[in-house]
Short mmCIF file of C-alpha atoms in Angstrom, two decimals:
data_model
loop_
_atom_site.label_atom_id
_atom_site.label_comp_id
_atom_site.label_asym_id
_atom_site.label_seq_id
_atom_site.Cartn_x
_atom_site.Cartn_y
_atom_site.Cartn_z
CA MET T 822 0.00 0.00 0.00
CA LYS T 823 1.37 3.40 -0.90
CA ARG T 824 1.90 5.75 2.01
CA CYS T 825 -0.45 8.65 2.39
CA VAL T 826 1.40 11.82 1.43
CA GLY T 827 -1.65 13.86 2.27
CA VAL T 828 -1.70 15.91 -0.91
CA ALA T 829 -3.82 15.89 -4.01
CA ALA T 830 -2.60 14.94 -7.47
CA SER T 831 -0.39 17.51 -9.15
CA SER T 832 -3.10 18.56 -11.58
CA VAL T 833 -5.24 19.68 -8.65
CA THR T 834 -3.73 23.12 -8.75
CA SER T 835 -3.45 25.59 -5.91
CA THR T 836 -3.61 29.30 -6.53
CA SER T 837 -0.52 31.22 -5.55
CA SER T 838 -0.48 34.70 -4.08
CA CYS T 839 -1.42 37.18 -6.76
CA PRO T 840 0.35 40.54 -7.01
CA ILE T 841 -2.92 42.21 -8.03
CA THR T 842 -4.77 41.13 -4.87
CA ALA T 843 -3.52 43.94 -2.63
CA SER T 844 -4.43 46.66 -5.11
CA THR T 845 -7.83 45.03 -5.61
CA ALA T 846 -8.56 45.45 -1.90
CA GLU T 847 -7.67 49.14 -2.20
CA ILE T 848 -9.88 49.50 -5.25
CA ARG T 849 -12.83 48.07 -3.32
CA GLN T 850 -12.48 50.88 -0.79
CA ALA T 851 -12.55 53.56 -3.47
CA SER T 852 -15.61 55.83 -3.36
CA LYS T 853 -16.16 55.65 -7.11
CA PRO T 854 -16.02 52.25 -8.83
CA ARG T 855 -13.93 51.73 -11.91
CA SER T 856 -15.72 51.07 -15.18
CA PHE T 857 -16.70 47.66 -16.49
CA GLU T 858 -14.23 48.07 -19.35
CA GLU T 859 -11.37 48.49 -16.85
CA ILE T 860 -11.86 45.03 -15.33
CA PRO T 861 -8.58 43.20 -16.08
CA GLY T 862 -8.55 40.26 -18.43
CA PRO T 863 -6.98 38.75 -21.54
CA ASP T 864 -6.07 41.32 -24.17
CA VAL T 865 -8.27 41.40 -27.26
CA SER T 866 -5.25 40.47 -29.37
CA ALA T 867 -4.71 37.37 -27.20
CA ARG T 868 -8.18 35.99 -27.86
CA LEU T 869 -9.00 33.29 -30.37
CA PHE T 870 -12.66 33.14 -31.43
CA GLY T 871 -13.58 34.86 -28.17
CA ARG T 872 -11.45 32.58 -25.98
CA ASP T 873 -8.03 33.14 -24.50
CA ARG T 874 -5.49 31.46 -26.77
CA SER T 875 -3.56 30.30 -23.72
CA LEU T 876 -6.29 27.76 -23.04
CA PHE T 877 -5.30 26.03 -26.24
CA ARG T 878 -1.60 26.93 -26.32
CA SER T 879 -0.41 26.18 -22.78
CA LYS T 880 -3.08 23.77 -21.57
CA ARG T 881 -3.47 22.12 -24.98
CA SER T 882 -6.99 20.94 -24.40
CA ILE T 883 -10.41 21.84 -23.08
CA ALA T 884 -9.87 18.99 -20.60
CA ASN T 885 -7.64 21.42 -18.67
CA TYR T 886 -10.15 24.29 -18.61
CA PHE T 887 -10.13 24.29 -14.80
CA GLU T 888 -6.37 24.93 -14.81
CA TRP T 889 -6.89 27.83 -17.20
CA LEU T 890 -9.18 29.37 -14.59
CA VAL T 891 -6.33 29.16 -12.07
CA ASP T 892 -4.11 30.92 -14.62
CA LEU T 893 -6.69 33.69 -15.03
CA HIS T 894 -6.67 34.32 -11.29
CA THR T 895 -2.88 34.24 -11.06
CA ARG T 896 -2.43 36.66 -13.97
CA TYR T 897 -5.24 39.14 -13.43
CA GLY T 898 -6.41 38.97 -9.83
CA SER T 899 -9.68 38.54 -8.00
CA ILE T 900 -11.95 39.63 -10.85
CA VAL T 901 -11.42 38.95 -14.56
CA ARG T 902 -13.41 39.86 -17.67
CA VAL T 903 -13.32 37.44 -20.61
CA GLU T 904 -15.04 38.15 -23.91
CA GLN T 905 -17.07 35.23 -25.26
CA GLY T 906 -17.00 36.43 -28.87
CA PHE T 907 -19.64 36.33 -31.62
CA GLY T 908 -21.73 39.06 -30.02
CA ARG T 909 -22.24 37.11 -26.80
CA GLY T 910 -20.69 39.75 -24.56
CA ALA T 911 -18.36 39.12 -21.64
CA VAL T 912 -18.29 36.75 -18.69
CA VAL T 913 -16.92 38.05 -15.40
CA HIS T 914 -14.94 35.48 -13.40
CA VAL T 915 -14.93 36.07 -9.63
CA PHE T 916 -12.21 34.66 -7.34
CA ASP T 917 -12.96 36.55 -4.11
CA PRO T 918 -15.42 35.19 -1.52
CA GLU T 919 -16.43 38.74 -0.58
CA ASP T 920 -17.48 39.34 -4.19
CA ALA T 921 -19.36 36.04 -4.07
CA ARG T 922 -21.20 37.36 -1.01
CA GLN T 923 -22.16 40.49 -2.94
CA VAL T 924 -23.44 38.50 -5.91
CA PHE T 925 -25.56 36.18 -3.78
CA ALA T 926 -26.92 39.12 -1.76
CA SER T 927 -28.45 40.43 -4.99
CA ASP T 928 -30.16 37.12 -5.81
CA GLY T 929 -33.66 37.83 -4.63
CA ARG T 930 -36.29 35.11 -4.69
CA GLN T 931 -35.52 34.04 -8.27
CA PRO T 932 -31.78 34.03 -9.06
CA PHE T 933 -31.00 33.93 -12.78
CA ILE T 934 -28.27 31.59 -14.03
CA VAL T 935 -26.47 30.48 -17.16
CA PRO T 936 -27.41 26.84 -17.90
CA LEU T 937 -24.68 24.32 -17.11
CA GLN T 938 -25.42 22.53 -20.38
CA GLU T 939 -26.85 24.75 -23.08
CA THR T 940 -26.87 21.69 -25.34
CA THR T 941 -29.27 19.81 -23.06
CA GLN T 942 -31.49 22.89 -22.81
CA ARG T 943 -31.66 23.20 -26.61
CA TYR T 944 -32.28 19.47 -27.04
CA ARG T 945 -35.17 19.43 -24.58
CA GLU T 946 -36.77 22.52 -26.09
CA MET T 947 -36.38 21.01 -29.56
CA LYS T 948 -38.18 17.86 -28.37
CA GLY T 949 -40.99 19.81 -26.69
CA MET T 950 -39.81 18.85 -23.19
CA ASN T 951 -39.66 20.97 -20.08
CA PRO T 952 -36.05 22.33 -19.99
CA GLY T 953 -35.64 21.38 -16.31
CA LEU T 954 -34.65 23.20 -13.13
CA GLY T 955 -31.04 23.77 -14.20
CA ASN T 956 -32.09 25.39 -17.47
CA LEU T 957 -35.00 27.58 -16.34
CA ASN T 958 -35.19 31.10 -14.91
CA GLY T 959 -37.92 33.34 -13.56
CA ASP T 960 -41.45 32.36 -12.61
CA GLU T 961 -41.35 28.99 -14.37
CA TRP T 962 -38.21 27.98 -12.46
CA TYR T 963 -39.74 29.15 -9.18
CA ARG T 964 -42.93 27.17 -9.79
CA LEU T 965 -41.01 23.97 -10.50
CA ARG T 966 -38.51 24.45 -7.66
CA SER T 967 -41.27 25.11 -5.14
CA SER T 968 -42.94 21.84 -6.10
CA VAL T 969 -39.88 19.73 -5.19
CA GLN T 970 -38.55 21.78 -2.26
CA GLN T 971 -40.31 19.79 0.44
CA ALA T 972 -39.59 16.38 -1.09
CA MET T 973 -35.88 16.98 -1.72
CA MET T 974 -34.47 19.53 0.70
CA ARG T 975 -35.96 18.71 4.11
CA PRO T 976 -33.77 16.29 6.12
CA GLN T 977 -36.77 14.30 7.36
CA ALA T 978 -38.05 13.85 3.81
CA VAL T 979 -34.71 12.43 2.62
CA GLN T 980 -34.17 10.19 5.65
CA LYS T 981 -37.15 8.00 4.75
CA TYR T 982 -35.09 6.71 1.79
CA LEU T 983 -32.43 5.28 4.11
CA PRO T 984 -33.75 1.69 3.76
CA TYR T 985 -33.34 2.00 -0.03
CA THR T 986 -29.84 3.46 0.37
CA ASN T 987 -28.90 0.64 2.76
CA GLU T 988 -30.21 -1.99 0.37
CA VAL T 989 -28.19 -0.75 -2.60
CA ALA T 990 -25.04 -0.25 -0.49
CA GLY T 991 -25.31 -3.89 0.60
CA ALA T 992 -25.72 -4.94 -3.02
CA LEU T 993 -22.56 -3.01 -3.91
CA VAL T 994 -20.57 -4.83 -1.21
CA LYS T 995 -21.58 -8.16 -2.79
CA HIS T 996 -20.97 -6.88 -6.31
CA ILE T 997 -17.42 -5.83 -5.45
CA ARG T 998 -16.74 -9.27 -3.99
CA LYS T 999 -17.87 -10.93 -7.24
CA GLU T 1000 -15.95 -8.52 -9.48
CA SER T 1001 -12.78 -8.93 -7.40
CA LYS T 1002 -12.92 -12.72 -7.77
CA LYS T 1003 -13.33 -12.42 -11.55
CA SER T 1004 -10.36 -10.04 -11.88
CA THR T 1005 -6.94 -11.62 -12.49
CA SER T 1006 -5.26 -8.72 -10.65
CA GLY T 1007 -7.79 -8.71 -7.83
CA GLU T 1008 -8.60 -5.10 -8.68
CA VAL T 1009 -11.90 -3.60 -9.79
CA ASP T 1010 -12.55 -0.47 -11.83
CA VAL T 1011 -14.27 1.79 -9.32
CA ARG T 1012 -15.28 4.20 -12.06
CA LYS T 1013 -17.49 1.45 -13.51
CA ILE T 1014 -18.91 0.11 -10.29
CA ALA T 1015 -19.61 3.65 -9.01
CA GLY T 1016 -21.70 4.28 -12.12
CA ARG T 1017 -23.63 1.04 -11.63
CA TRP T 1018 -24.18 1.85 -7.95
CA ALA T 1019 -25.40 5.39 -8.71
CA LEU T 1020 -27.78 4.06 -11.37
CA GLU T 1021 -29.24 1.44 -9.04
CA SER T 1022 -29.50 3.82 -6.10
CA SER T 1023 -31.15 6.57 -8.16
CA ALA T 1024 -33.63 4.14 -9.70
CA LEU T 1025 -34.74 2.77 -6.34
CA THR T 1026 -35.13 6.28 -4.93
CA VAL T 1027 -36.80 7.79 -7.99
CA PHE T 1028 -38.79 4.91 -9.51
CA GLU T 1029 -39.16 2.70 -6.41
CA LYS T 1030 -37.77 -0.32 -8.25
CA ARG T 1031 -34.47 -2.20 -8.64
CA LEU T 1032 -32.92 -2.22 -12.12
CA GLY T 1033 -30.36 -4.99 -11.73
CA ALA T 1034 -27.43 -2.66 -12.48
CA LEU T 1035 -25.34 -4.54 -9.90
CA ASP T 1036 -26.66 -7.99 -10.83
CA ASP T 1037 -28.11 -9.30 -14.09
CA ARG T 1038 -28.18 -6.07 -16.17
CA ILE T 1039 -24.58 -4.93 -15.82
CA GLN T 1040 -23.98 -4.54 -19.56
CA TRP T 1041 -27.14 -2.45 -19.97
CA ALA T 1042 -26.12 -0.30 -16.99
CA ASP T 1043 -22.60 0.26 -18.36
CA GLU T 1044 -24.02 1.33 -21.72
CA LEU T 1045 -26.30 3.87 -20.04
CA VAL T 1046 -23.45 5.21 -17.89
CA ASN T 1047 -21.22 5.54 -20.98
CA LEU T 1048 -24.00 7.32 -22.87
CA ASN T 1049 -24.28 9.88 -20.09
CA LYS T 1050 -20.49 10.34 -20.05
CA SER T 1051 -20.41 10.88 -23.83
CA ILE T 1052 -23.14 13.53 -23.55
CA PHE T 1053 -21.10 15.48 -21.00
CA GLN T 1054 -17.89 15.14 -23.02
CA LEU T 1055 -19.51 16.42 -26.20
CA SER T 1056 -21.32 19.18 -24.33
CA ALA T 1057 -17.94 20.48 -23.10
CA LYS T 1058 -16.57 20.50 -26.66
CA LEU T 1059 -19.59 22.40 -27.97
CA LYS T 1060 -19.30 24.93 -25.15
CA PHE T 1061 -15.89 26.03 -26.47
CA ALA T 1062 -16.55 25.51 -30.17
CA LEU T 1063 -17.84 28.03 -32.68
CA PRO T 1064 -21.57 28.21 -31.82
CA LEU T 1065 -22.63 27.21 -35.32
CA TYR T 1066 -24.87 24.44 -33.99
CA ARG T 1067 -27.24 27.17 -32.80
CA TYR T 1068 -28.00 28.05 -36.40
CA PHE T 1069 -27.82 24.76 -38.27
CA PRO T 1070 -27.27 21.08 -37.36
CA THR T 1071 -23.50 20.59 -37.36
CA PRO T 1072 -22.03 17.04 -37.20
CA LYS T 1073 -21.30 17.44 -33.48
CA TRP T 1074 -24.85 18.63 -32.82
CA LYS T 1075 -26.30 15.69 -34.75
CA LYS T 1076 -24.17 13.37 -32.63
CA MET T 1077 -25.40 15.11 -29.47
CA VAL T 1078 -29.03 14.61 -30.51
CA GLU T 1079 -28.32 10.94 -31.22
CA LEU T 1080 -26.77 10.44 -27.76
CA GLU T 1081 -29.55 12.33 -25.96
CA ASP T 1082 -32.18 10.34 -27.89
CA LYS T 1083 -30.65 7.04 -26.80
CA PHE T 1084 -30.37 8.04 -23.16
CA TYR T 1085 -33.82 9.58 -23.00
CA ARG T 1086 -35.42 6.56 -24.67
CA GLU T 1087 -34.19 4.31 -21.84
CA ALA T 1088 -35.02 6.79 -19.08
CA ASP T 1089 -38.43 7.62 -20.54
CA LEU T 1090 -39.41 3.96 -20.47
CA LEU T 1091 -38.66 3.84 -16.73
CA ILE T 1092 -40.48 7.12 -16.14
CA ASP T 1093 -43.61 5.96 -18.01
CA GLN T 1094 -43.64 2.71 -16.04
CA ALA T 1095 -43.41 4.66 -12.78
CA ILE T 1096 -46.21 7.03 -13.78
CA GLY T 1097 -48.45 4.12 -14.77
CA LYS T 1098 -47.74 2.26 -11.55
CA LEU T 1099 -47.90 5.10 -9.05
CA HIS T 1100 -50.60 7.41 -10.45
CA GLY T 1101 -53.67 7.59 -8.26
CA SER T 1102 -51.89 6.38 -5.12
CA THR T 1103 -54.11 6.38 -2.03
CA GLN T 1104 -51.17 6.89 0.34
CA SER T 1105 -50.89 10.06 2.40
CA GLU T 1106 -48.20 12.57 1.42
CA ASP T 1107 -46.12 11.53 4.44
CA GLU T 1108 -46.17 7.91 3.22
CA MET T 1109 -45.47 8.68 -0.44
CA LYS T 1110 -41.97 8.38 -1.87
CA PHE T 1111 -40.48 10.84 -4.37
CA ALA T 1112 -42.10 9.70 -7.64
CA SER T 1113 -45.50 9.05 -6.05
CA LEU T 1114 -45.47 12.51 -4.50
CA LEU T 1115 -44.73 14.25 -7.81
CA ILE T 1116 -47.02 12.12 -9.97
CA ASN T 1117 -49.99 12.83 -7.72
CA ARG T 1118 -49.40 16.58 -7.44
CA LYS T 1119 -52.20 18.33 -9.35
CA GLU T 1120 -50.16 21.48 -9.93
CA LEU T 1121 -47.53 19.54 -11.93
CA THR T 1122 -48.02 18.61 -15.58
CA VAL T 1123 -46.78 15.33 -17.05
CA LYS T 1124 -43.93 17.31 -18.68
CA ASP T 1125 -42.98 18.72 -15.29
CA VAL T 1126 -42.97 15.31 -13.63
CA LYS T 1127 -40.97 13.71 -16.42
CA VAL T 1128 -38.15 16.25 -16.41
CA ILE T 1129 -37.83 16.23 -12.60
CA LEU T 1130 -37.66 12.42 -12.52
CA LEU T 1131 -35.22 12.42 -15.46
CA SER T 1132 -32.91 14.90 -13.74
CA MET T 1133 -33.05 13.10 -10.40
CA PHE T 1134 -32.27 9.80 -12.12
CA SER T 1135 -29.38 11.02 -14.28
CA ASP T 1136 -27.73 13.52 -11.94
CA GLY T 1137 -26.33 10.79 -9.71
CA LEU T 1138 -24.39 9.37 -12.66
CA SER T 1139 -22.80 12.74 -13.30
CA THR T 1140 -22.07 13.85 -9.74
CA THR T 1141 -22.46 11.26 -6.97
CA ALA T 1142 -20.64 8.50 -8.88
CA PRO T 1143 -17.40 10.48 -9.41
CA MET T 1144 -17.56 11.76 -5.84
CA LEU T 1145 -17.57 8.15 -4.64
CA VAL T 1146 -14.39 7.58 -6.69
CA TYR T 1147 -12.70 10.63 -5.14
CA ASN T 1148 -13.72 9.64 -1.61
CA LEU T 1149 -12.40 6.11 -2.04
CA TYR T 1150 -9.15 7.46 -3.49
CA ASN T 1151 -8.55 9.77 -0.51
CA ILE T 1152 -9.40 6.99 1.93
CA ALA T 1153 -7.22 4.43 0.12
CA THR T 1154 -4.15 6.66 -0.08
CA CYS T 1155 -4.34 7.74 3.57
CA PRO T 1156 -4.24 4.47 5.57
CA ASP T 1157 -4.18 6.23 8.95
CA ILE T 1158 -7.32 8.13 8.08
CA GLN T 1159 -8.90 4.93 6.74
CA SER T 1160 -8.15 3.16 10.02
CA GLU T 1161 -9.63 5.99 12.08
CA LEU T 1162 -12.70 6.05 9.86
CA ARG T 1163 -13.21 2.30 10.22
CA ASP T 1164 -12.98 2.55 14.00
CA GLU T 1165 -15.63 5.26 14.03
CA VAL T 1166 -17.92 3.29 11.70
CA ASN T 1167 -17.54 0.03 13.62
CA THR T 1168 -18.31 1.77 16.90
CA ALA T 1169 -21.40 3.55 15.58
CA VAL T 1170 -22.79 0.95 13.17
CA ARG T 1171 -21.60 -2.56 14.08
CA ASP T 1172 -24.31 -4.93 12.80
CA LYS T 1173 -27.10 -2.40 13.07
CA GLU T 1174 -29.13 -0.91 10.26
CA ILE T 1175 -27.91 2.56 9.37
CA THR T 1176 -30.44 5.05 10.70
CA PRO T 1177 -30.41 8.85 11.08
CA ALA T 1178 -29.30 8.34 14.69
CA VAL T 1179 -26.35 6.22 13.54
CA LEU T 1180 -25.31 8.74 10.87
CA SER T 1181 -25.32 11.49 13.50
CA LYS T 1182 -22.51 9.61 15.31
CA LEU T 1183 -20.11 9.77 12.33
CA PRO T 1184 -18.51 13.25 12.45
CA PHE T 1185 -15.17 12.09 11.05
CA LEU T 1186 -16.84 10.41 8.06
CA ARG T 1187 -18.78 13.60 7.34
CA ALA T 1188 -15.53 15.59 7.63
CA CYS T 1189 -13.80 13.26 5.14
CA ILE T 1190 -16.63 13.65 2.64
CA LYS T 1191 -16.61 17.42 3.11
CA GLU T 1192 -12.85 17.59 2.62
CA THR T 1193 -13.16 15.51 -0.55
CA PHE T 1194 -15.72 17.97 -1.92
CA ARG T 1195 -13.20 20.73 -1.25
CA LEU T 1196 -10.14 19.00 -2.67
CA TYR T 1197 -11.89 17.38 -5.65
CA PRO T 1198 -14.79 19.69 -6.54
CA ILE T 1199 -17.13 18.36 -9.19
CA GLY T 1200 -17.86 21.77 -10.75
CA THR T 1201 -15.82 24.77 -11.79
CA GLU T 1202 -18.23 27.57 -10.99
CA ILE T 1203 -21.53 28.81 -9.63
CA SER T 1204 -23.11 31.02 -12.26
CA ARG T 1205 -25.38 34.00 -11.85
CA ILE T 1206 -26.89 36.69 -14.08
CA PRO T 1207 -27.63 39.50 -11.59
CA GLN T 1208 -30.74 41.52 -12.34
CA LYS T 1209 -29.26 44.72 -10.92
CA ASP T 1210 -25.97 46.59 -11.15
CA LEU T 1211 -23.19 45.50 -8.80
CA VAL T 1212 -19.79 46.72 -7.64
CA LEU T 1213 -17.32 43.83 -7.35
CA SER T 1214 -13.70 44.32 -6.28
CA GLY T 1215 -14.21 48.03 -6.92
CA TYR T 1216 -15.45 47.59 -10.51
CA TYR T 1217 -18.88 48.36 -11.90
CA VAL T 1218 -20.66 45.27 -13.28
CA PRO T 1219 -23.92 46.05 -15.11
CA ALA T 1220 -27.10 44.04 -14.62
CA GLY T 1221 -27.46 41.12 -17.01
CA THR T 1222 -23.73 40.31 -17.06
CA PRO T 1223 -23.01 36.57 -16.69
CA ILE T 1224 -20.85 35.99 -13.61
CA ASP T 1225 -18.92 32.81 -12.83
CA ILE T 1226 -17.94 32.42 -9.18
CA ASN T 1227 -15.06 29.99 -9.68
CA THR T 1228 -15.40 27.83 -6.59
CA ASN T 1229 -12.82 25.29 -7.73
CA VAL T 1230 -10.17 28.01 -7.40
CA LEU T 1231 -11.51 29.34 -4.10
CA MET T 1232 -11.49 25.92 -2.46
CA ARG T 1233 -7.78 25.42 -3.24
CA SER T 1234 -6.64 28.91 -2.37
CA PRO T 1235 -3.78 29.05 0.21
CA GLU T 1236 -5.14 32.41 1.39
CA LEU T 1237 -8.44 30.72 2.29
CA PHE T 1238 -7.36 27.18 3.21
CA PRO T 1239 -3.96 26.46 4.82
CA ASP T 1240 -2.17 23.59 3.06
CA PRO T 1241 -4.87 23.60 0.36
CA LEU T 1242 -3.62 20.49 -1.45
CA LYS T 1243 -3.47 18.41 1.72
CA PHE T 1244 -6.29 15.98 2.48
CA GLN T 1245 -6.97 17.06 6.04
CA PRO T 1246 -10.49 16.17 7.25
CA SER T 1247 -9.69 17.40 10.76
CA ARG T 1248 -9.89 20.99 9.51
CA TRP T 1249 -13.68 20.55 9.60
CA LEU T 1250 -13.95 19.01 13.09
CA ARG T 1251 -15.09 21.43 15.77
CA ASP T 1252 -13.20 19.79 18.64
CA SER T 1253 -9.99 19.20 16.69
CA PRO T 1254 -6.86 21.30 17.36
CA ARG T 1255 -6.60 21.59 13.56
CA GLN T 1256 -10.12 22.94 13.19
CA GLN T 1257 -10.11 26.17 11.22
CA ASP T 1258 -12.59 28.95 10.61
CA PHE T 1259 -13.20 29.63 6.95
CA HIS T 1260 -14.87 32.37 4.98
CA PRO T 1261 -18.55 31.35 4.64
CA PHE T 1262 -18.45 31.90 0.88
CA ALA T 1263 -15.19 30.03 0.22
CA PHE T 1264 -16.69 26.53 0.41
CA LEU T 1265 -19.87 26.10 -1.65
CA PRO T 1266 -19.78 22.65 -3.30
CA PHE T 1267 -23.57 22.58 -3.76
CA GLY T 1268 -24.14 26.20 -4.70
CA PHE T 1269 -25.93 28.75 -2.56
CA GLY T 1270 -29.38 30.07 -1.75
CA PRO T 1271 -32.52 29.25 -3.72
CA ARG T 1272 -30.38 27.75 -6.50
CA MET T 1273 -28.57 25.32 -4.20
CA CYS T 1274 -28.43 21.79 -5.63
CA ALA T 1275 -31.83 20.21 -4.98
CA GLY T 1276 -30.28 16.75 -4.64
CA ARG T 1277 -27.69 17.74 -2.04
CA ARG T 1278 -29.14 15.78 0.88
CA PHE T 1279 -29.62 12.66 -1.24
CA ALA T 1280 -25.99 12.80 -2.41
CA GLU T 1281 -24.61 13.26 1.11
CA GLN T 1282 -26.76 10.46 2.52
CA ASP T 1283 -25.84 8.08 -0.31
CA LEU T 1284 -22.11 8.70 0.19
CA GLN T 1285 -22.26 8.33 3.97
CA VAL T 1286 -24.11 5.01 3.82
CA VAL T 1287 -22.09 3.40 1.02
CA LEU T 1288 -18.75 4.40 2.59
CA CYS T 1289 -19.90 2.97 5.92
CA ARG T 1290 -20.66 -0.39 4.36
CA LEU T 1291 -17.46 -0.55 2.31
CA LEU T 1292 -15.29 0.36 5.31
CA GLN T 1293 -16.99 -2.33 7.39
CA HIS T 1294 -16.21 -5.06 4.86
CA TYR T 1295 -13.00 -4.05 3.05
CA ARG T 1296 -9.59 -2.51 3.36
CA ILE T 1297 -9.45 -0.17 0.39
CA VAL T 1298 -6.20 0.03 -1.60
CA HIS T 1299 -5.10 2.12 -4.61
CA GLN T 1300 -1.61 1.30 -5.98
CA HIS T 1301 -1.46 3.38 -9.15
CA GLU T 1302 -0.48 6.89 -10.14
CA PRO T 1303 -2.50 9.63 -8.41
CA ILE T 1304 -6.01 10.18 -9.73
CA LYS T 1305 -6.29 13.60 -11.34
CA GLN T 1306 -9.22 15.50 -12.83
CA THR T 1307 -10.33 16.30 -16.34
CA TYR T 1308 -12.91 18.82 -17.52
CA GLU T 1309 -15.92 17.25 -19.25
CA THR T 1310 -18.53 19.89 -18.34
CA LEU T 1311 -17.90 18.63 -14.80
CA LEU T 1312 -14.55 17.69 -13.22
CA LEU T 1313 -14.31 13.92 -13.57
CA PRO T 1314 -11.64 11.38 -12.53
CA LYS T 1315 -8.64 10.93 -14.81
CA GLY T 1316 -6.19 8.04 -14.51
CA SER T 1317 -6.43 4.49 -13.23
CA CYS T 1318 -9.43 3.97 -10.96
CA ASP T 1319 -8.54 0.33 -10.28
CA PHE T 1320 -8.78 -0.43 -6.57
CA LYS T 1321 -8.27 -3.50 -4.42
CA PHE T 1322 -10.92 -4.31 -1.84
CA GLU T 1323 -9.32 -6.65 0.69
CA PRO T 1324 -11.94 -8.51 2.78
CA LEU T 1325 -11.73 -7.94 6.53
#
């Protein structure tokens, strides 16, 4: 087993002290803000089709977009203006938690955002579907968000799915045992099994049925996981390409439609089955699970229900699955932390079912998950389109300007987090001598305010339960080069994700 060196892979970049930072603080104190045009950023002559050439010259690929953001901060300071080109105006990148505070303070009841995946938004609109929570703004977003708030964001509402989460975690323990026996090296590809687990867990939560993704339908599950991955990869390419697909069907856009069609066909079949089975339920709202609750809400149309169920089903593949990989990597490469975690789990859980009371006795596990979200963030930014003028870092930013609060840079900043590349869960423990106080807007892995990720509590609960079960049954080992990250709309694992799970 490799020794834990306590630091992230080299591609997980830390921001260094920026010479512009001090002057930025002085600018903020100025009585009159500087103009929007004075916000520092790449020179017009340095742009290529509206993008900074350095993204392509020094980083060589869109896969390293997140490192380019670090470069922007290092070169230009806490606020940077980047022209998008083709009449699309500028995006303002924010790297200061105080500016983030200002942006969020202007949110109001209905914060406006830039869609994470414009391609998915266009596809759904083209097919006559509801665009979904992540692609809507204004009254329509508020109506849809309000309808799921109670079912997804209240702790008590999410806790009733614990039996489902337990069941799938147990199935994963058995699945790993089978896969390990079949492997000549004794290793299993955690990237694959995490996708299968996320698919099975989401299906049981959303559709109230098992799919067999960890049993007899592994090939089908892998194909669906790969489809979802291909959609995100192509979406990232289209984000940085000439936006010709907006005007006519380019080859890449045709491929995107083909991929979305295949994924939606499979998901839609599951959704239709759930609607047919659960419509007209006589259960009380307290007894109803997620799909039943939505399907029997009179204020929701069939389109509304379908897009919410689709998002809930697919989001785990894109977010929770890679976060399981990152958590297992940190645990595997830090044997002392793994040992301490296992002691905590064995004391709290033993042979008992995992209940809310049991989860409340696992502070170190929660700290490890939190630290993994900081060190290996899944996203690069929280976006906003403020509906009123702002002053950020002493510069005037007019209403309607897209703003990216680049949280991946904030969470690795040495000014905000001492030893930012070190995996140090104790920094989050209240009674630890290493506990630190952090800026409240420096750590926002799930977003903020009304636009906070609706599936946050499900993701946290899923990770806590599955890590408990794996730590109870296996010693987790990773003996390959460090896992890094690559940009594919989200920040996904790069490198060998083969792990050994040694039975205890």
